[in-house]
Amino acid sequence: MVVKVYGPAYASPKRVILCLIEKGVEFETVHVDLLKGENRDPEFLKMQPFGSLPVTQDGDLTLFESRATMRYFAEKYKSQGTDLLGKTLEEKALVDNWIDVEATSFNPPIYALTFQILFAPALGLTKDEKVIQENEEKLAKVLDIYEERLSKSKYLAGDFFSLADLSHIPFTQYLVGPMGKEPMVKSRKHVSAWWDDISSRPSWAKTLQICPPPM
Amino acid sequence: MVVKVYGPAYASPKRVILCLIEKGVEFETVHVDLLKGENRDPEFLKMQPFGSLPVTQDGDLTLFESRATMRYFAEKYKSQGTDLLGKTLEEKALVDNWIDVEATSFNPPIYALTFQILFAPALGLTKDEKVIQENEEKLAKVLDIYEERLSKSKYLAGDFFSLADLSHIPFTQYLVGPMGKEPMVKSRKHVSAWWDDISSRPSWAKTLQICPPPM
């Protein structure tokens, strides 16, 4: 049974899709419309009790955290496609460390900005300028730390592209694209070079080509 | 060289310490006083650029995300002590899935409550009652989902104790103890039985015995 990824229009599911493309794993996507509240349907909540995206099914296994799902496929198809985990236990630990930085330090402010700037207007809500300013400041501090880190290694976990970098791509694309905040990336030399590198991977072009826009 | 864990007084480092005790790995701890701002010292920031805890050193390897650090030791010492990862790739994926739930859904509200109720007074700040109420509501929704999950399996990732459960222990102890919110756990039958089970592990008694109180 082919792998199924729910919610390809949105950023978190694109982490899983990018990973599947890098690993050369066949999959299909199922559209879920957040703006219509399809993520609150009882049938959907049986798969994903928090009502978030993505949900991924691989045979009988259902996973719903995007980063855990990437790790699973990167491990399951270790010997095929791009190695995304690092070669030694120590490299793997550093990949994990920087995936967790993305999840706990980078994602909260960029998610808040995405919601305020892109989704609030689409949902008929008023943008909260105070929340935008606070989260832009938080994100800037995280990017300053990345700038220092990326002055010492080409990628976040070391000199190899990994899940730690991949995990940043979908939301950063919102930031430099529809959110109009490209200077946050461009003004930081090493972050900018890293972004140019990771966003020019063919896997990302293919992801954008097969996934519908979020609204 | 023995493993070194910085910041044993606080909750996140206790994830790592619990894991090391379960795995039977020798370690030493280094006290870092957050209330005195020792986490902002330039020497500390070289190890942990975000100024958070823990930092863990294993020989030349420095990790600073508690969940990545637990995963590393659970994998490195796979064949010794308690198995904390699951036996198959699918079990491992579910452990990872529920560690990520803890990191992205459970921890943000319980961390906010901990800061407001326990740390704000110690730092001479006024508690923000609105933030407390909002986060208590968020945490209650997460615990409702756990209640449903734990009605179907004894532990979060399945019928085996794993890093996914362990990861919840230190902050939940604050909640049911010094924060005075025990009813949030006790009022939910399956969450309550799960908490009684995981918090009565000898590894947790030992952690509390060797770690100094946070303030």
mmCIF file of C-alpha atoms in Angstrom, chain B:
data_model
loop_
_atom_site.group_PDB
_atom_site.id
_atom_site.type_symbol
_atom_site.label_atom_id
_atom_site.label_comp_id
_atom_site.label_asym_id
_atom_site.label_seq_id
_atom_site.Cartn_x
_atom_site.Cartn_y
_atom_site.Cartn_z
ATOM 1 C CA MET B 1 35.616 10.690 30.580
ATOM 2 C CA VAL B 2 32.379 10.565 32.550
ATOM 3 C CA VAL B 3 29.206 12.118 31.120
ATOM 4 C CA LYS B 4 28.509 15.639 32.457
ATOM 5 C CA VAL B 5 25.006 17.104 32.764
ATOM 6 C CA TYR B 6 24.635 20.826 33.468
ATOM 7 C CA GLY B 7 21.677 22.186 35.433
ATOM 8 C CA PRO B 8 20.383 19.232 37.503
ATOM 9 C CA ALA B 9 18.163 21.491 39.626
ATOM 10 C CA TYR B 10 15.770 22.133 36.725
ATOM 11 C CA ALA B 11 13.169 20.070 34.911
ATOM 12 C CA SER B 12 14.563 19.679 31.367
ATOM 13 C CA PRO B 13 17.980 18.369 32.515
ATOM 14 C CA LYS B 14 16.120 15.802 34.618
ATOM 15 C CA ARG B 15 14.931 14.170 31.375
ATOM 16 C CA VAL B 16 18.562 13.392 30.587
ATOM 17 C CA ILE B 17 19.388 12.321 34.156
ATOM 18 C CA LEU B 18 16.372 9.980 34.305
ATOM 19 C CA CYS B 19 17.445 8.417 31.024
ATOM 20 C CA LEU B 20 21.043 7.936 32.206
ATOM 21 C CA ILE B 21 19.847 6.269 35.412
ATOM 22 C CA GLU B 22 17.454 3.969 33.491
ATOM 23 C CA LYS B 23 20.350 3.002 31.203
ATOM 24 C CA GLY B 24 22.817 2.525 34.069
ATOM 25 C CA VAL B 25 25.264 5.108 32.700
ATOM 26 C CA GLU B 26 27.580 6.887 35.138
ATOM 27 C CA PHE B 27 27.476 10.693 35.097
ATOM 28 C CA GLU B 28 28.244 13.784 37.115
ATOM 29 C CA THR B 29 26.265 17.013 37.357
ATOM 30 C CA VAL B 30 27.335 20.673 37.232
ATOM 31 C CA HIS B 31 25.088 23.179 38.969
ATOM 32 C CA VAL B 32 23.976 26.215 36.931
ATOM 33 C CA ASP B 33 21.930 28.855 38.747
ATOM 34 C CA LEU B 34 19.311 30.339 36.402
ATOM 35 C CA LEU B 35 18.130 32.791 39.040
ATOM 36 C CA LYS B 36 21.669 34.263 39.177
ATOM 37 C CA GLY B 37 21.814 34.312 35.353
ATOM 38 C CA GLU B 38 24.735 31.873 35.126
ATOM 39 C CA ASN B 39 23.184 30.626 31.882
ATOM 40 C CA ARG B 40 24.086 33.972 30.265
ATOM 41 C CA ASP B 41 27.817 33.720 31.074
ATOM 42 C CA PRO B 42 29.905 33.883 27.869
ATOM 43 C CA GLU B 43 31.554 30.538 28.693
ATOM 44 C CA PHE B 44 28.161 28.899 29.109
ATOM 45 C CA LEU B 45 26.839 30.451 25.875
ATOM 46 C CA LYS B 46 29.719 28.858 23.957
ATOM 47 C CA MET B 47 28.229 25.449 24.848
ATOM 48 C CA GLN B 48 24.569 26.443 24.657
ATOM 49 C CA PRO B 49 23.978 29.512 22.463
ATOM 50 C CA PHE B 50 20.322 29.829 23.524
ATOM 51 C CA GLY B 51 21.271 30.073 27.209
ATOM 52 C CA SER B 52 18.914 27.231 28.160
ATOM 53 C CA LEU B 53 19.399 23.998 30.057
ATOM 54 C CA PRO B 54 20.540 21.278 29.923
ATOM 55 C CA VAL B 55 23.941 20.978 28.327
ATOM 56 C CA THR B 56 25.345 17.451 28.219
ATOM 57 C CA GLN B 57 28.915 16.468 27.387
ATOM 58 C CA ASP B 58 29.932 12.968 26.445
ATOM 59 C CA GLY B 59 33.637 13.152 25.632
ATOM 60 C CA ASP B 60 33.976 15.588 22.707
ATOM 61 C CA LEU B 61 30.263 15.583 21.943
ATOM 62 C CA THR B 62 28.173 18.457 23.326
ATOM 63 C CA LEU B 63 24.380 18.271 23.047
ATOM 64 C CA PHE B 64 21.908 20.765 24.433
ATOM 65 C CA GLU B 65 18.424 19.639 23.518
ATOM 66 C CA SER B 66 17.152 17.328 26.272
ATOM 67 C CA ARG B 67 15.079 15.093 24.004
ATOM 68 C CA ALA B 68 17.855 14.647 21.422
ATOM 69 C CA THR B 69 20.199 13.837 24.304
ATOM 70 C CA MET B 70 17.868 11.162 25.715
ATOM 71 C CA ARG B 71 17.548 9.620 22.258
ATOM 72 C CA TYR B 72 21.337 9.555 21.856
ATOM 73 C CA PHE B 73 21.977 7.747 25.150
ATOM 74 C CA ALA B 74 19.035 5.358 24.666
ATOM 75 C CA GLU B 75 20.543 4.391 21.300
ATOM 76 C CA LYS B 76 24.201 4.330 22.412
ATOM 77 C CA TYR B 77 23.415 2.013 25.335
ATOM 78 C CA LYS B 78 20.671 0.086 23.559
ATOM 79 C CA SER B 79 21.645 -3.282 25.016
ATOM 80 C CA GLN B 80 22.017 -2.122 28.636
ATOM 81 C CA GLY B 81 19.428 -1.074 31.239
ATOM 82 C CA THR B 82 15.782 -0.384 30.365
ATOM 83 C CA ASP B 83 14.865 -0.447 26.663
ATOM 84 C CA LEU B 84 13.389 3.037 26.123
ATOM 85 C CA LEU B 85 13.050 3.106 22.333
ATOM 86 C CA GLY B 86 10.755 0.248 21.350
ATOM 87 C CA LYS B 87 11.835 -2.946 19.616
ATOM 88 C CA THR B 88 10.749 -2.439 16.022
ATOM 89 C CA LEU B 89 11.016 0.460 13.600
ATOM 90 C CA GLU B 90 7.256 1.016 13.986
ATOM 91 C CA GLU B 91 7.448 1.078 17.796
ATOM 92 C CA LYS B 92 10.384 3.499 17.587
ATOM 93 C CA ALA B 93 8.369 5.739 15.275
ATOM 94 C CA LEU B 94 5.489 5.830 17.762
ATOM 95 C CA VAL B 95 7.891 6.641 20.611
ATOM 96 C CA ASP B 96 9.267 9.486 18.486
ATOM 97 C CA ASN B 97 5.742 10.639 17.617
ATOM 98 C CA TRP B 98 4.781 10.942 21.289
ATOM 99 C CA ILE B 99 8.081 12.554 22.298
ATOM 100 C CA ASP B 100 7.262 15.192 19.693
ATOM 101 C CA VAL B 101 3.729 15.568 21.123
ATOM 102 C CA GLU B 102 5.328 16.212 24.521
ATOM 103 C CA ALA B 103 7.723 18.757 22.981
ATOM 104 C CA THR B 104 5.228 20.667 20.874
ATOM 105 C CA SER B 105 1.810 20.270 22.583
ATOM 106 C CA PHE B 106 2.347 19.344 26.257
ATOM 107 C CA ASN B 107 5.491 21.273 27.114
ATOM 108 C CA PRO B 108 4.578 24.803 25.916
ATOM 109 C CA PRO B 109 1.580 25.202 28.262
ATOM 110 C CA ILE B 110 3.136 23.367 31.229
ATOM 111 C CA TYR B 111 6.344 25.388 30.803
ATOM 112 C CA ALA B 112 4.353 28.635 30.741
ATOM 113 C CA LEU B 113 2.499 27.583 33.916
ATOM 114 C CA THR B 114 5.758 26.618 35.619
ATOM 115 C CA PHE B 115 7.303 29.954 34.771
ATOM 116 C CA GLN B 116 4.307 31.968 35.939
ATOM 117 C CA ILE B 117 3.532 30.018 39.113
ATOM 118 C CA LEU B 118 6.982 28.946 40.336
ATOM 119 C CA PHE B 119 9.639 31.164 38.758
ATOM 120 C CA ALA B 120 8.001 34.581 38.319
ATOM 121 C CA PRO B 121 7.651 35.097 42.111
ATOM 122 C CA ALA B 122 11.269 33.943 42.666
ATOM 123 C CA LEU B 123 12.416 36.479 40.053
ATOM 124 C CA GLY B 124 10.388 39.269 41.656
ATOM 125 C CA LEU B 125 7.927 39.354 38.740
ATOM 126 C CA THR B 126 4.134 39.528 39.018
ATOM 127 C CA LYS B 127 2.202 36.421 37.984
ATOM 128 C CA ASP B 128 0.132 37.003 34.853
ATOM 129 C CA GLU B 129 -3.270 35.476 35.722
ATOM 130 C CA LYS B 130 -4.483 35.664 32.117
ATOM 131 C CA VAL B 131 -1.473 33.681 30.879
ATOM 132 C CA ILE B 132 -2.025 31.145 33.679
ATOM 133 C CA GLN B 133 -5.672 30.668 32.757
ATOM 134 C CA GLU B 134 -5.010 30.368 29.019
ATOM 135 C CA ASN B 135 -2.274 27.802 29.516
ATOM 136 C CA GLU B 136 -4.250 25.799 32.049
ATOM 137 C CA GLU B 137 -7.007 25.527 29.434
ATOM 138 C CA LYS B 138 -4.510 24.467 26.768
ATOM 139 C CA LEU B 139 -2.958 21.871 29.056
ATOM 140 C CA ALA B 140 -6.396 20.505 30.012
ATOM 141 C CA LYS B 141 -7.166 19.907 26.313
ATOM 142 C CA VAL B 142 -3.882 18.035 25.876
ATOM 143 C CA LEU B 143 -4.621 15.923 28.965
ATOM 144 C CA ASP B 144 -8.069 15.091 27.569
ATOM 145 C CA ILE B 145 -6.363 13.680 24.481
ATOM 146 C CA TYR B 146 -3.926 11.739 26.691
ATOM 147 C CA GLU B 147 -6.884 10.340 28.666
ATOM 148 C CA GLU B 148 -8.346 8.922 25.463
ATOM 149 C CA ARG B 149 -4.971 7.608 24.285
ATOM 150 C CA LEU B 150 -4.184 5.990 27.649
ATOM 151 C CA SER B 151 -7.578 4.266 27.692
ATOM 152 C CA LYS B 152 -6.280 2.256 24.711
ATOM 153 C CA SER B 153 -2.663 1.571 25.660
ATOM 154 C CA LYS B 154 -0.894 1.491 29.028
ATOM 155 C CA TYR B 155 1.753 4.005 27.937
ATOM 156 C CA LEU B 156 1.769 6.749 25.317
ATOM 157 C CA ALA B 157 3.586 4.885 22.539
ATOM 158 C CA GLY B 158 2.025 1.476 23.279
ATOM 159 C CA ASP B 159 2.112 -1.115 26.050
ATOM 160 C CA PHE B 160 5.752 -0.418 26.969
ATOM 161 C CA PHE B 161 7.374 2.353 29.014
ATOM 162 C CA SER B 162 9.545 4.551 26.775
ATOM 163 C CA LEU B 163 11.249 7.926 26.374
ATOM 164 C CA ALA B 164 7.827 9.293 25.402
ATOM 165 C CA ASP B 165 6.557 8.743 28.967
ATOM 166 C CA LEU B 166 9.840 9.557 30.694
ATOM 167 C CA SER B 167 9.965 12.914 28.956
ATOM 168 C CA HIS B 168 6.798 14.021 30.800
ATOM 169 C CA ILE B 169 7.936 13.222 34.353
ATOM 170 C CA PRO B 170 9.902 16.314 35.488
ATOM 171 C CA PHE B 171 7.369 18.998 34.569
ATOM 172 C CA THR B 172 4.375 16.884 35.664
ATOM 173 C CA GLN B 173 6.022 16.582 39.072
ATOM 174 C CA TYR B 174 5.995 20.411 39.314
ATOM 175 C CA LEU B 175 2.336 20.403 38.310
ATOM 176 C CA VAL B 176 1.114 17.883 40.892
ATOM 177 C CA GLY B 177 3.574 19.104 43.554
ATOM 178 C CA PRO B 178 4.642 22.736 44.098
ATOM 179 C CA MET B 179 2.183 24.144 41.528
ATOM 180 C CA GLY B 180 -0.791 22.679 43.406
ATOM 181 C CA LYS B 181 -2.557 21.444 40.258
ATOM 182 C CA GLU B 182 -2.808 17.759 41.180
ATOM 183 C CA PRO B 183 -6.545 17.637 40.308
ATOM 184 C CA MET B 184 -5.648 18.111 36.626
ATOM 185 C CA VAL B 185 -4.051 14.664 36.768
ATOM 186 C CA LYS B 186 -6.226 12.968 39.411
ATOM 187 C CA SER B 187 -9.511 13.895 37.718
ATOM 188 C CA ARG B 188 -8.561 11.875 34.641
ATOM 189 C CA LYS B 189 -8.673 8.159 35.440
ATOM 190 C CA HIS B 190 -6.193 6.864 32.864
ATOM 191 C CA VAL B 191 -3.825 9.831 33.104
ATOM 192 C CA SER B 192 -3.842 9.386 36.870
ATOM 193 C CA ALA B 193 -2.982 5.655 36.688
ATOM 194 C CA TRP B 194 -0.260 6.397 34.119
ATOM 195 C CA TRP B 195 1.210 9.117 36.335
ATOM 196 C CA ASP B 196 1.187 6.838 39.407
ATOM 197 C CA ASP B 197 2.982 4.212 37.370
ATOM 198 C CA ILE B 198 5.677 6.336 35.728
ATOM 199 C CA SER B 199 6.380 8.534 38.753
ATOM 200 C CA SER B 200 6.922 5.505 41.020
ATOM 201 C CA ARG B 201 9.896 4.238 39.004
ATOM 202 C CA PRO B 202 13.040 3.931 41.152
ATOM 203 C CA SER B 203 14.896 6.073 38.565
ATOM 204 C CA TRP B 204 12.685 9.039 39.463
ATOM 205 C CA ALA B 205 13.172 8.594 43.222
ATOM 206 C CA LYS B 206 16.918 8.511 42.587
ATOM 207 C CA THR B 207 16.766 11.609 40.355
ATOM 208 C CA LEU B 208 14.963 13.583 43.058
ATOM 209 C CA GLN B 209 17.428 12.357 45.641
ATOM 210 C CA ILE B 210 20.565 13.467 43.776
ATOM 211 C CA CYS B 211 19.254 16.698 42.215
ATOM 212 C CA PRO B 212 19.096 19.893 44.311
ATOM 213 C CA PRO B 213 15.762 21.766 44.442
ATOM 214 C CA PRO B 214 15.405 24.536 41.788
ATOM 215 C CA MET B 215 15.347 27.338 44.365
#
